């Protein structure tokens, strides 16, 4: 049979990375049948059918049912196959985007762990922080009895409206305006944000007073006070606001009162009196 350029079921299954059972099933439903049957009932396939089964398996991976694939294969023509492949390419692109976002999410979480393991807790200092791409929400509305969870729900809803294809799985943290920090008012964030590589906004790079502490959500008032005292003592002033981040949260720690919090307050040097 090798001289006739055809493969046995076993050989065809091996070269097409499928199974004999799958090939027998494709034959039963009329999706892909062998080109030759010997008198002893053995089935044989033509090498050209490798290309067809590769398309079948790829369409299965994209989520198409065998019934849908059969309709495509049986009804294919030069006119419609290009449109079919264009549609499938679009689906593949969506899967690539999803996988990219998933990868970046895990990169973010891994980096948070790395930072958490490396920092000296209770440390505090002025340092240069690079800019970062992120999505920053609108000003939170706490009127009519709304609380921080209500505002978070609005943030998710509006972000999804703005960026329908954007993954919302990244950790969400809070931004506070400089006016509120100076008034010792840091109960609920002015805005919510999350870092991600496709962010259309940029968290400014520059000097920040960076400090760490342990606690639950919203339990870092002591760190704010300590940071403001440190800023004043070292000749700086609050500049563009603060970013409150929970590097190690419920994803990593079961004790909700022991999350690792990073507070970054934008600062600039005070001008010398003239």
Coordinates of N, CA, C and O in Angstrom, one line a residue, residues 7-8 42-43 52 62 64-65 72 76 82 89 126 136-137 152 185 189 204 214 218 222 247 258 265:
X7 N -2.0 5.7 3.5 CA -1.6 5.4 4.8 C -2.6 4.5 5.5 O -3.9 4.6 5.2
X8 N -2.2 3.6 6.3 CA -3.1 2.8 7.1 C -3.7 3.7 8.2 O -3.3 4.8 8.4
X42 N -9.8 -3.2 5.9 CA -8.8 -2.2 6.4 C -9.1 -0.9 5.6 O -9.3 -0.9 4.4
X43 N -8.9 0.2 6.4 CA -9.1 1.5 5.8 C -7.7 2.2 5.5 O -6.8 2.0 6.3
X52 N -6.7 18.2 5.4 CA -8.1 18.4 5.8 C -8.3 18.1 7.3 O -8.9 18.8 8.0
X62 N -10.9 25.5 18.3 CA -11.5 26.8 18.4 C -12.9 26.7 19.0 O -13.6 27.8 19.1
X64 N -15.6 24.8 17.6 CA -16.7 24.4 16.7 C -17.0 22.9 17.0 O -16.2 22.1 17.3
X65 N -18.3 22.6 16.8 CA -18.8 21.2 17.0 C -18.5 20.5 15.7 O -18.3 21.1 14.6
X72 N -19.1 23.0 7.1 CA -18.0 23.8 6.5 C -17.3 23.0 5.5 O -17.1 23.4 4.3
X76 N -17.6 23.6 1.4 CA -16.5 24.5 1.1 C -16.4 24.8 -0.4 O -16.7 23.9 -1.2
X82 N -12.5 31.3 2.1 CA -11.7 32.5 2.5 C -12.4 33.2 3.6 O -11.8 33.6 4.6
X89 N -9.7 33.2 11.9 CA -8.5 34.0 12.2 C -8.9 35.0 13.3 O -8.1 35.3 14.2
X126 N 12.3 58.0 50.3 CA 12.1 58.7 49.1 C 12.8 58.0 48.0 O 14.0 57.8 48.1
X136 N -7.1 54.3 34.8 CA -7.5 55.1 36.0 C -9.0 55.4 35.8 O -9.4 56.0 34.8
X137 N -9.8 55.1 36.8 CA -11.2 55.4 36.7 C -11.6 56.8 36.9 O -10.8 57.7 37.2
X152 N -16.6 50.9 43.6 CA -15.8 49.9 42.9 C -16.6 49.2 41.8 O -16.1 49.0 40.7
X185 N -7.3 62.9 55.1 CA -8.6 62.3 54.7 C -8.3 61.2 53.7 O -8.1 61.5 52.5
X189 N -10.9 55.8 48.4 CA -10.2 56.4 47.3 C -11.0 57.4 46.5 O -12.2 57.2 46.3
X204 N 2.3 58.7 36.6 CA 3.6 59.5 36.4 C 4.8 58.9 37.1 O 4.7 58.3 38.2
X214 N 1.5 46.3 57.2 CA 0.6 45.2 57.2 C -0.8 45.6 57.7 O -0.9 46.4 58.6
X218 N -8.0 49.4 53.7 CA -8.3 50.7 54.3 C -7.7 50.8 55.7 O -8.0 51.8 56.4
X222 N -2.0 54.7 59.8 CA -0.8 54.9 60.5 C 0.4 55.2 59.5 O 1.3 56.0 59.7
X247 N -0.1 44.7 47.7 CA 0.7 43.8 46.9 C 0.4 42.3 47.2 O 0.4 41.5 46.4
X258 N -3.7 40.9 57.5 CA -2.2 40.8 57.4 C -1.7 41.0 56.0 O -0.7 40.5 55.6
X265 N 3.4 58.0 47.8 CA 2.9 59.4 47.8 C 3.8 60.2 46.9 O 5.1 60.3 47.2

